[in-house]
PDB file of C-alpha atoms in Angstrom:
ATOM      1  CA  UNK A   1      28.068  -4.355 -23.074  1.00 33.00           C
ATOM      2  CA  UNK A   2      28.985  -8.217 -22.483  1.00 36.00           C
ATOM      3  CA  UNK A   3      27.457 -10.353 -19.744  1.00 41.00           C
ATOM      4  CA  UNK A   4      29.870 -10.856 -16.996  1.00 45.00           C
ATOM      5  CA  UNK A   5      30.101 -14.073 -15.083  1.00 42.00           C
ATOM      6  CA  UNK A   6      27.224 -14.720 -12.563  1.00 44.00           C
ATOM      7  CA  UNK A   7      25.406 -12.429 -14.669  1.00 49.00           C
ATOM      8  CA  UNK A   8      22.094 -13.565 -16.325  1.00 50.00           C
ATOM      9  CA  UNK A   9      21.211 -11.968 -19.713  1.00 56.00           C
ATOM     10  CA  UNK A  10      18.094 -10.188 -18.422  1.00 72.00           C
ATOM     11  CA  UNK A  11      14.287 -10.208 -18.801  1.00 91.00           C
ATOM     12  CA  UNK A  12      11.424  -9.055 -16.365  1.00 94.00           C
ATOM     13  CA  UNK A  13      12.135  -9.305 -13.047  1.00 95.00           C
ATOM     14  CA  UNK A  14       9.513  -8.975  -9.902  1.00 95.00           C
ATOM     15  CA  UNK A  15      10.980  -7.716  -6.888  1.00 96.00           C
ATOM     16  CA  UNK A  16       8.964  -7.300  -3.330  1.00 97.00           C
ATOM     17  CA  UNK A  17       9.857  -4.425  -0.897  1.00 98.00           C
ATOM     18  CA  UNK A  18       8.973  -3.378   2.391  1.00 98.00           C
ATOM     19  CA  UNK A  19       9.642   0.080   3.350  1.00 98.00           C
ATOM     20  CA  UNK A  20       8.981   3.066   5.621  1.00 98.00           C
ATOM     21  CA  UNK A  21       7.552   5.865   4.072  1.00 97.00           C
ATOM     22  CA  UNK A  22       7.740   8.049   7.153  1.00 96.00           C
ATOM     23  CA  UNK A  23      10.803   9.956   5.214  1.00 97.00           C
ATOM     24  CA  UNK A  24       9.427   9.209   1.295  1.00 97.00           C
ATOM     25  CA  UNK A  25       6.923  11.872  -0.500  1.00 97.00           C
ATOM     26  CA  UNK A  26       5.132   8.846  -1.527  1.00 96.00           C
ATOM     27  CA  UNK A  27       5.597   6.001  -4.127  1.00 97.00           C
ATOM     28  CA  UNK A  28       5.820   7.749  -7.622  1.00 95.00           C
ATOM     29  CA  UNK A  29       8.934   9.578  -8.978  1.00 93.00           C
ATOM     30  CA  UNK A  30       8.710  13.355  -8.229  1.00 94.00           C
ATOM     31  CA  UNK A  31      11.116  15.150  -9.814  1.00 92.00           C
ATOM     32  CA  UNK A  32      13.593  16.918  -6.895  1.00 94.00           C
ATOM     33  CA  UNK A  33      11.644  14.848  -3.979  1.00 97.00           C
ATOM     34  CA  UNK A  34      12.840  11.427  -2.532  1.00 97.00           C
ATOM     35  CA  UNK A  35      10.468   8.819  -3.505  1.00 98.00           C
ATOM     36  CA  UNK A  36      10.931   4.812  -3.485  1.00 98.00           C
ATOM     37  CA  UNK A  37      10.303   4.832  -7.160  1.00 98.00           C
ATOM     38  CA  UNK A  38      12.865   6.923  -7.817  1.00 97.00           C
ATOM     39  CA  UNK A  39      15.357   5.659  -5.225  1.00 98.00           C
ATOM     40  CA  UNK A  40      14.933   2.260  -6.483  1.00 98.00           C
ATOM     41  CA  UNK A  41      15.404   3.417 -10.118  1.00 97.00           C
ATOM     42  CA  UNK A  42      18.595   5.394  -9.174  1.00 97.00           C
ATOM     43  CA  UNK A  43      19.746   2.013  -7.806  1.00 97.00           C
ATOM     44  CA  UNK A  44      19.332   0.185 -10.099  1.00 95.00           C
ATOM     45  CA  UNK A  45      20.232   2.469 -12.879  1.00 95.00           C
ATOM     46  CA  UNK A  46      23.519   3.154 -10.538  1.00 95.00           C
ATOM     47  CA  UNK A  47      24.159  -1.051 -10.621  1.00 92.00           C
ATOM     48  CA  UNK A  48      23.769  -1.453 -14.278  1.00 91.00           C
ATOM     49  CA  UNK A  49      24.975   1.355 -15.951  1.00 92.00           C
ATOM     50  CA  UNK A  50      21.700   1.993 -18.068  1.00 93.00           C
ATOM     51  CA  UNK A  51      18.707   3.442 -17.518  1.00 95.00           C
ATOM     52  CA  UNK A  52      15.818   1.151 -15.710  1.00 96.00           C
ATOM     53  CA  UNK A  53      12.076   2.020 -15.128  1.00 97.00           C
ATOM     54  CA  UNK A  54      10.408   0.601 -12.475  1.00 97.00           C
ATOM     55  CA  UNK A  55       6.553   0.031 -12.638  1.00 97.00           C
ATOM     56  CA  UNK A  56       4.938  -0.443  -9.127  1.00 97.00           C
ATOM     57  CA  UNK A  57       1.695  -2.551  -7.946  1.00 96.00           C
ATOM     58  CA  UNK A  58      -0.051   0.957  -7.003  1.00 93.00           C
ATOM     59  CA  UNK A  59       1.131   4.550  -5.613  1.00 91.00           C
ATOM     60  CA  UNK A  60       1.312   4.926  -1.994  1.00 95.00           C
ATOM     61  CA  UNK A  61       1.087   8.693  -0.398  1.00 94.00           C
ATOM     62  CA  UNK A  62       3.538  10.403   1.617  1.00 95.00           C
ATOM     63  CA  UNK A  63       3.981   8.869   4.883  1.00 97.00           C
ATOM     64  CA  UNK A  64       2.231   5.715   4.574  1.00 98.00           C
ATOM     65  CA  UNK A  65       4.295   2.274   4.443  1.00 98.00           C
ATOM     66  CA  UNK A  66       4.303  -0.834   2.539  1.00 98.00           C
ATOM     67  CA  UNK A  67       4.878  -4.229   4.033  1.00 97.00           C
ATOM     68  CA  UNK A  68       4.692  -6.003   0.450  1.00 96.00           C
ATOM     69  CA  UNK A  69       4.888  -3.268  -2.447  1.00 97.00           C
ATOM     70  CA  UNK A  70       5.709  -5.204  -6.267  1.00 97.00           C
ATOM     71  CA  UNK A  71       7.596  -3.522  -8.663  1.00 97.00           C
ATOM     72  CA  UNK A  72       8.444  -4.826 -11.730  1.00 97.00           C
ATOM     73  CA  UNK A  73      11.362  -3.961 -14.277  1.00 96.00           C
ATOM     74  CA  UNK A  74      13.403  -5.353 -17.540  1.00 95.00           C
ATOM     75  CA  UNK A  75      17.025  -5.722 -17.447  1.00 91.00           C
ATOM     76  CA  UNK A  76      19.435  -5.835 -20.072  1.00 88.00           C
ATOM     77  CA  UNK A  77      21.718  -7.953 -18.153  1.00 84.00           C
ATOM     78  CA  UNK A  78      22.357  -8.440 -14.475  1.00 78.00           C
ATOM     79  CA  UNK A  79      22.661 -10.636 -11.220  1.00 82.00           C
ATOM     80  CA  UNK A  80      20.535 -13.472 -11.588  1.00 87.00           C
ATOM     81  CA  UNK A  81      16.988 -13.314  -9.811  1.00 88.00           C
ATOM     82  CA  UNK A  82      17.909 -15.696  -7.116  1.00 86.00           C
ATOM     83  CA  UNK A  83      21.089 -13.050  -6.168  1.00 91.00           C
ATOM     84  CA  UNK A  84      19.090  -9.628  -6.839  1.00 93.00           C
ATOM     85  CA  UNK A  85      17.844  -9.458  -3.006  1.00 95.00           C
ATOM     86  CA  UNK A  86      21.624  -9.613  -1.693  1.00 95.00           C
ATOM     87  CA  UNK A  87      22.922  -7.318  -4.182  1.00 95.00           C
ATOM     88  CA  UNK A  88      20.274  -4.445  -3.606  1.00 96.00           C
ATOM     89  CA  UNK A  89      20.203  -5.061   0.220  1.00 96.00           C
ATOM     90  CA  UNK A  90      24.023  -3.724   0.294  1.00 95.00           C
ATOM     91  CA  UNK A  91      22.902  -0.469  -2.058  1.00 97.00           C
ATOM     92  CA  UNK A  92      19.408   0.657  -1.112  1.00 98.00           C
ATOM     93  CA  UNK A  93      19.029   2.943   1.926  1.00 97.00           C
ATOM     94  CA  UNK A  94      17.915   1.307   5.166  1.00 97.00           C
ATOM     95  CA  UNK A  95      14.196   2.325   4.686  1.00 97.00           C
ATOM     96  CA  UNK A  96      13.678  -0.093   1.689  1.00 98.00           C
ATOM     97  CA  UNK A  97      13.847  -3.667   2.305  1.00 98.00           C
ATOM     98  CA  UNK A  98      13.940  -6.008  -0.577  1.00 97.00           C
ATOM     99  CA  UNK A  99      12.174  -8.995   0.357  1.00 96.00           C
ATOM    100  CA  UNK A 100      12.292 -11.319  -2.836  1.00 95.00           C
ATOM    101  CA  UNK A 101      13.170 -11.307  -6.276  1.00 94.00           C
ATOM    102  CA  UNK A 102      11.721 -13.693  -9.661  1.00 92.00           C
ATOM    103  CA  UNK A 103      11.697 -13.599 -13.191  1.00 92.00           C
ATOM    104  CA  UNK A 104       8.682 -13.622 -14.958  1.00 93.00           C
ATOM    105  CA  UNK A 105       7.844 -13.362 -18.572  1.00 93.00           C
ATOM    106  CA  UNK A 106       6.893 -10.593 -20.155  1.00 93.00           C
ATOM    107  CA  UNK A 107       3.159 -10.254 -19.523  1.00 95.00           C
ATOM    108  CA  UNK A 108       3.270  -9.746 -16.150  1.00 96.00           C
ATOM    109  CA  UNK A 109       2.577  -6.463 -15.032  1.00 97.00           C
ATOM    110  CA  UNK A 110       3.004  -5.303 -11.293  1.00 97.00           C
ATOM    111  CA  UNK A 111      -0.007  -2.897 -11.883  1.00 96.00           C
ATOM    112  CA  UNK A 112      -2.299  -4.047 -14.398  1.00 96.00           C
ATOM    113  CA  UNK A 113      -1.946  -8.039 -13.198  1.00 96.00           C
ATOM    114  CA  UNK A 114      -3.014  -7.317  -9.741  1.00 97.00           C
ATOM    115  CA  UNK A 115      -6.268  -9.067  -9.224  1.00 96.00           C
ATOM    116  CA  UNK A 116      -6.141  -7.957  -5.062  1.00 96.00           C
ATOM    117  CA  UNK A 117      -4.736  -6.040  -2.922  1.00 97.00           C
ATOM    118  CA  UNK A 118      -4.940  -5.663   0.877  1.00 97.00           C
ATOM    119  CA  UNK A 119      -4.254  -2.360   3.172  1.00 98.00           C
ATOM    120  CA  UNK A 120      -3.814  -2.581   6.716  1.00 98.00           C
ATOM    121  CA  UNK A 121      -4.268   0.193   9.379  1.00 98.00           C
ATOM    122  CA  UNK A 122      -3.009   0.190  12.491  1.00 98.00           C
ATOM    123  CA  UNK A 123      -4.921   2.171  15.403  1.00 98.00           C
ATOM    124  CA  UNK A 124      -3.532   2.153  18.598  1.00 98.00           C
ATOM    125  CA  UNK A 125      -6.112   2.575  21.481  1.00 96.00           C
ATOM    126  CA  UNK A 126      -3.917   2.988  24.401  1.00 93.00           C
ATOM    127  CA  UNK A 127      -3.908   5.787  27.337  1.00 92.00           C
ATOM    128  CA  UNK A 128      -0.638   7.029  26.958  1.00 93.00           C
ATOM    129  CA  UNK A 129       1.061   7.698  23.518  1.00 93.00           C
ATOM    130  CA  UNK A 130       3.969   4.031  22.718  1.00 95.00           C
ATOM    131  CA  UNK A 131       7.100   5.545  21.160  1.00 95.00           C
ATOM    132  CA  UNK A 132       7.493   2.316  19.748  1.00 95.00           C
ATOM    133  CA  UNK A 133       4.290   2.405  17.636  1.00 94.00           C
ATOM    134  CA  UNK A 134       4.006   6.274  16.722  1.00 94.00           C
ATOM    135  CA  UNK A 135       5.429   6.190  13.288  1.00 95.00           C
ATOM    136  CA  UNK A 136       3.231   3.065  12.421  1.00 97.00           C
ATOM    137  CA  UNK A 137      -0.318   3.677  14.253  1.00 98.00           C
ATOM    138  CA  UNK A 138      -3.274   6.583  14.793  1.00 98.00           C
ATOM    139  CA  UNK A 139      -2.947   7.398  18.370  1.00 98.00           C
ATOM    140  CA  UNK A 140      -6.743   7.525  19.285  1.00 97.00           C
ATOM    141  CA  UNK A 141      -7.213   8.054  22.859  1.00 94.00           C
ATOM    142  CA  UNK A 142     -11.151   8.184  23.257  1.00 95.00           C
ATOM    143  CA  UNK A 143     -13.085   4.740  23.622  1.00 95.00           C
ATOM    144  CA  UNK A 144     -13.949   3.215  20.056  1.00 97.00           C
ATOM    145  CA  UNK A 145     -16.967   0.794  19.846  1.00 97.00           C
ATOM    146  CA  UNK A 146     -15.380  -1.684  17.720  1.00 97.00           C
ATOM    147  CA  UNK A 147     -18.739  -3.683  16.932  1.00 97.00           C
ATOM    148  CA  UNK A 148     -20.192  -0.309  15.695  1.00 98.00           C
ATOM    149  CA  UNK A 149     -17.058   0.034  13.294  1.00 98.00           C
ATOM    150  CA  UNK A 150     -17.834  -3.711  11.613  1.00 97.00           C
ATOM    151  CA  UNK A 151     -21.030  -3.508  10.959  1.00 97.00           C
ATOM    152  CA  UNK A 152     -20.576   0.166   8.925  1.00 98.00           C
ATOM    153  CA  UNK A 153     -17.981  -1.783   7.247  1.00 97.00           C
ATOM    154  CA  UNK A 154     -20.361  -4.192   6.005  1.00 97.00           C
ATOM    155  CA  UNK A 155     -22.220  -1.757   3.783  1.00 98.00           C
ATOM    156  CA  UNK A 156     -19.167  -1.166   2.290  1.00 98.00           C
ATOM    157  CA  UNK A 157     -18.259  -5.065   0.933  1.00 98.00           C
ATOM    158  CA  UNK A 158     -19.097  -5.037  -2.837  1.00 97.00           C
ATOM    159  CA  UNK A 159     -18.997  -2.892  -5.965  1.00 97.00           C
ATOM    160  CA  UNK A 160     -20.211   0.909  -5.146  1.00 97.00           C
ATOM    161  CA  UNK A 161     -19.163   4.596  -6.701  1.00 96.00           C
ATOM    162  CA  UNK A 162     -16.742   5.688  -4.039  1.00 97.00           C
ATOM    163  CA  UNK A 163     -16.537   9.500  -4.698  1.00 95.00           C
ATOM    164  CA  UNK A 164     -17.845   9.680  -1.113  1.00 96.00           C
ATOM    165  CA  UNK A 165     -14.494   8.438   0.054  1.00 97.00           C
ATOM    166  CA  UNK A 166     -11.893   9.331  -2.031  1.00 94.00           C
ATOM    167  CA  UNK A 167      -9.981  12.739  -2.276  1.00 89.00           C
ATOM    168  CA  UNK A 168     -12.013  15.584  -3.733  1.00 81.00           C
ATOM    169  CA  UNK A 169      -9.430  16.183  -6.249  1.00 74.00           C
ATOM    170  CA  UNK A 170      -8.704  12.616  -7.315  1.00 70.00           C
ATOM    171  CA  UNK A 171      -7.519  12.352 -10.665  1.00 71.00           C
ATOM    172  CA  UNK A 172      -9.418   8.873 -11.651  1.00 76.00           C
ATOM    173  CA  UNK A 173     -13.148   9.802 -13.775  1.00 79.00           C
ATOM    174  CA  UNK A 174     -14.490   6.309 -13.018  1.00 89.00           C
ATOM    175  CA  UNK A 175     -14.745   6.401  -8.937  1.00 90.00           C
ATOM    176  CA  UNK A 176     -16.406   2.734  -9.164  1.00 96.00           C
ATOM    177  CA  UNK A 177     -14.338   0.339  -6.984  1.00 96.00           C
ATOM    178  CA  UNK A 178     -15.071  -3.373  -5.976  1.00 96.00           C
ATOM    179  CA  UNK A 179     -14.405  -3.715  -2.321  1.00 98.00           C
ATOM    180  CA  UNK A 180     -14.210  -7.740  -1.301  1.00 97.00           C
ATOM    181  CA  UNK A 181     -13.705  -7.342   2.823  1.00 96.00           C
ATOM    182  CA  UNK A 182     -13.261  -5.087   5.619  1.00 97.00           C
ATOM    183  CA  UNK A 183     -12.583  -6.000   8.790  1.00 97.00           C
ATOM    184  CA  UNK A 184     -11.718  -4.643  12.422  1.00 97.00           C
ATOM    185  CA  UNK A 185     -10.073  -6.808  14.214  1.00 96.00           C
ATOM    186  CA  UNK A 186      -9.024  -5.720  18.068  1.00 95.00           C
ATOM    187  CA  UNK A 187      -5.396  -6.935  19.357  1.00 94.00           C
ATOM    188  CA  UNK A 188      -4.780  -5.727  23.289  1.00 94.00           C
ATOM    189  CA  UNK A 189      -4.984  -1.938  22.918  1.00 96.00           C
ATOM    190  CA  UNK A 190      -4.305  -1.990  19.213  1.00 97.00           C
ATOM    191  CA  UNK A 191      -7.207  -2.375  16.378  1.00 97.00           C
ATOM    192  CA  UNK A 192      -6.382  -3.456  13.129  1.00 98.00           C
ATOM    193  CA  UNK A 193      -8.369  -2.464   9.984  1.00 98.00           C
ATOM    194  CA  UNK A 194      -7.833  -4.811   7.104  1.00 98.00           C
ATOM    195  CA  UNK A 195      -9.154  -3.275   3.556  1.00 98.00           C
ATOM    196  CA  UNK A 196      -9.347  -5.532   0.266  1.00 97.00           C
ATOM    197  CA  UNK A 197     -10.357  -4.687  -2.640  1.00 97.00           C
ATOM    198  CA  UNK A 198      -9.928  -4.809  -6.497  1.00 92.00           C
ATOM    199  CA  UNK A 199      -8.035  -1.317  -6.999  1.00 92.00           C
ATOM    200  CA  UNK A 200      -8.317   2.054  -4.635  1.00 95.00           C
ATOM    201  CA  UNK A 201      -8.688   5.666  -5.112  1.00 94.00           C
ATOM    202  CA  UNK A 202      -6.488   8.244  -3.636  1.00 93.00           C
ATOM    203  CA  UNK A 203      -7.019   8.337   0.131  1.00 95.00           C
ATOM    204  CA  UNK A 204      -9.573   6.089   0.176  1.00 96.00           C
ATOM    205  CA  UNK A 205      -8.810   3.817   2.728  1.00 98.00           C
ATOM    206  CA  UNK A 206      -7.518   6.582   4.947  1.00 98.00           C
ATOM    207  CA  UNK A 207     -11.067   7.763   4.406  1.00 98.00           C
ATOM    208  CA  UNK A 208     -12.705   5.113   5.016  1.00 98.00           C
ATOM    209  CA  UNK A 209     -10.603   4.521   8.172  1.00 98.00           C
ATOM    210  CA  UNK A 210     -11.461   8.110   9.285  1.00 98.00           C
ATOM    211  CA  UNK A 211     -14.941   7.475   9.124  1.00 98.00           C
ATOM    212  CA  UNK A 212     -15.348   4.325  10.620  1.00 98.00           C
ATOM    213  CA  UNK A 213     -13.297   5.721  13.730  1.00 98.00           C
ATOM    214  CA  UNK A 214     -16.033   8.477  13.548  1.00 98.00           C
ATOM    215  CA  UNK A 215     -18.519   5.959  13.820  1.00 98.00           C
ATOM    216  CA  UNK A 216     -16.738   3.816  16.635  1.00 98.00           C
ATOM    217  CA  UNK A 217     -16.665   7.414  18.536  1.00 97.00           C
ATOM    218  CA  UNK A 218     -20.528   7.695  18.316  1.00 97.00           C
ATOM    219  CA  UNK A 219     -20.386  10.830  15.679  1.00 97.00           C
ATOM    220  CA  UNK A 220     -21.535   9.042  12.481  1.00 97.00           C
ATOM    221  CA  UNK A 221     -24.260   5.907  12.701  1.00 97.00           C
ATOM    222  CA  UNK A 222     -23.172   2.814  11.444  1.00 97.00           C
ATOM    223  CA  UNK A 223     -25.982   2.760   9.192  1.00 97.00           C
ATOM    224  CA  UNK A 224     -24.946   5.905   7.392  1.00 97.00           C
ATOM    225  CA  UNK A 225     -22.823   4.557   5.142  1.00 98.00           C
ATOM    226  CA  UNK A 226     -25.186   3.687   2.401  1.00 97.00           C
ATOM    227  CA  UNK A 227     -26.317   7.346   1.971  1.00 97.00           C
ATOM    228  CA  UNK A 228     -22.813   8.644   2.265  1.00 98.00           C
ATOM    229  CA  UNK A 229     -21.991   6.455  -0.820  1.00 98.00           C
ATOM    230  CA  UNK A 230     -25.001   7.669  -2.512  1.00 97.00           C
ATOM    231  CA  UNK A 231     -24.326  11.422  -2.024  1.00 97.00           C
ATOM    232  CA  UNK A 232     -21.073  10.795  -3.896  1.00 95.00           C
ATOM    233  CA  UNK A 233     -19.599  13.618  -2.044  1.00 95.00           C
ATOM    234  CA  UNK A 234     -16.287  14.131  -0.063  1.00 95.00           C
ATOM    235  CA  UNK A 235     -18.036  16.275   2.626  1.00 95.00           C
ATOM    236  CA  UNK A 236     -20.710  13.683   3.050  1.00 96.00           C
ATOM    237  CA  UNK A 237     -17.745  11.112   5.132  1.00 97.00           C
ATOM    238  CA  UNK A 238     -15.950  11.210   8.051  1.00 97.00           C
ATOM    239  CA  UNK A 239     -12.224  12.982   8.564  1.00 97.00           C
ATOM    240  CA  UNK A 240      -9.475  11.373   6.558  1.00 97.00           C
ATOM    241  CA  UNK A 241      -6.796   9.201   9.075  1.00 98.00           C
ATOM    242  CA  UNK A 242      -3.179  10.183   9.340  1.00 98.00           C
ATOM    243  CA  UNK A 243      -0.895   8.729   6.447  1.00 97.00           C
ATOM    244  CA  UNK A 244       1.659   6.959   9.161  1.00 97.00           C
ATOM    245  CA  UNK A 245      -1.427   4.565  10.229  1.00 98.00           C
ATOM    246  CA  UNK A 246      -1.585   2.492   6.557  1.00 98.00           C
ATOM    247  CA  UNK A 247       0.727   0.304   5.002  1.00 98.00           C
ATOM    248  CA  UNK A 248       0.382  -1.547   1.827  1.00 98.00           C
ATOM    249  CA  UNK A 249      -0.202  -5.308   3.402  1.00 97.00           C
ATOM    250  CA  UNK A 250      -0.137  -7.603   0.688  1.00 97.00           C
ATOM    251  CA  UNK A 251      -0.788  -8.029  -3.231  1.00 97.00           C
ATOM    252  CA  UNK A 252      -2.414 -11.052  -5.017  1.00 97.00           C
ATOM    253  CA  UNK A 253      -1.856 -11.723  -8.473  1.00 96.00           C
ATOM    254  CA  UNK A 254      -3.006 -15.117 -10.791  1.00 95.00           C
ATOM    255  CA  UNK A 255      -2.036 -18.269  -9.680  1.00 93.00           C
ATOM    256  CA  UNK A 256      -0.007 -18.544 -13.076  1.00 90.00           C
ATOM    257  CA  UNK A 257       1.950 -15.261 -11.238  1.00 90.00           C
ATOM    258  CA  UNK A 258       2.239 -16.797  -7.988  1.00 86.00           C
ATOM    259  CA  UNK A 259      -1.111 -15.585  -6.208  1.00 90.00           C
ATOM    260  CA  UNK A 260      -0.781 -14.269  -2.879  1.00 90.00           C
ATOM    261  CA  UNK A 261       2.965 -12.014  -2.369  1.00 90.00           C
ATOM    262  CA  UNK A 262       3.324 -12.863   1.492  1.00 87.00           C
ATOM    263  CA  UNK A 263       1.351 -15.065   3.645  1.00 80.00           C
ATOM    264  CA  UNK A 264      -1.528 -12.725   5.595  1.00 63.00           C
TER     265      UNK A 264
END
């Protein structure tokens, strides 16, 4: 097929998208279910008339959102990267928003080139529910001791076996991960938990959040985290926070690939 005017001759594209995860069964394609990867692949395939495979920086679970999900795909031809956002904006559903697109070399991989990911969890602490926040936050009415939550969070920083903080059925055999930072930030009736690391296990940030909320409520000691880690058992940690409060906030690559995708 010949290249039409205004089209590139293809190559690898890095695309950054945001999405509201409420009506998706997660990021990864699943037969017969609406997923972010599936919608992106279907849209690109219909646009170009050839099968396009999309690779993401990581999977988000059903109901989890993304401010900065990074994907890459290889185009045989198509719109130049600087026009791709405009083209996709008119074709993607309203709950997926393309942010930026760039040409990258073939060594770049949306997942395997990542050096750091940051998730943000939004806790709303108002007395009454907020109709403008319920889709993107966990409403916790009871008072939270943020100082104790931050103290507990400090025990999670570093390289640990996070078996206690992931789904019991998580497929990864190696449960060791490195966490660079866990911060709990207050802003009026809101509290935001930021968790940065080299990679995460299934439900890991949600279980970390749920456990820290249990600490804030006084149900778990702030200094119990090292023992919970050592137990290597899911039942030792606290609850799993709801999916809808979680957002993939940022992804960072080596400087050669542009570093941090979005400003924090």
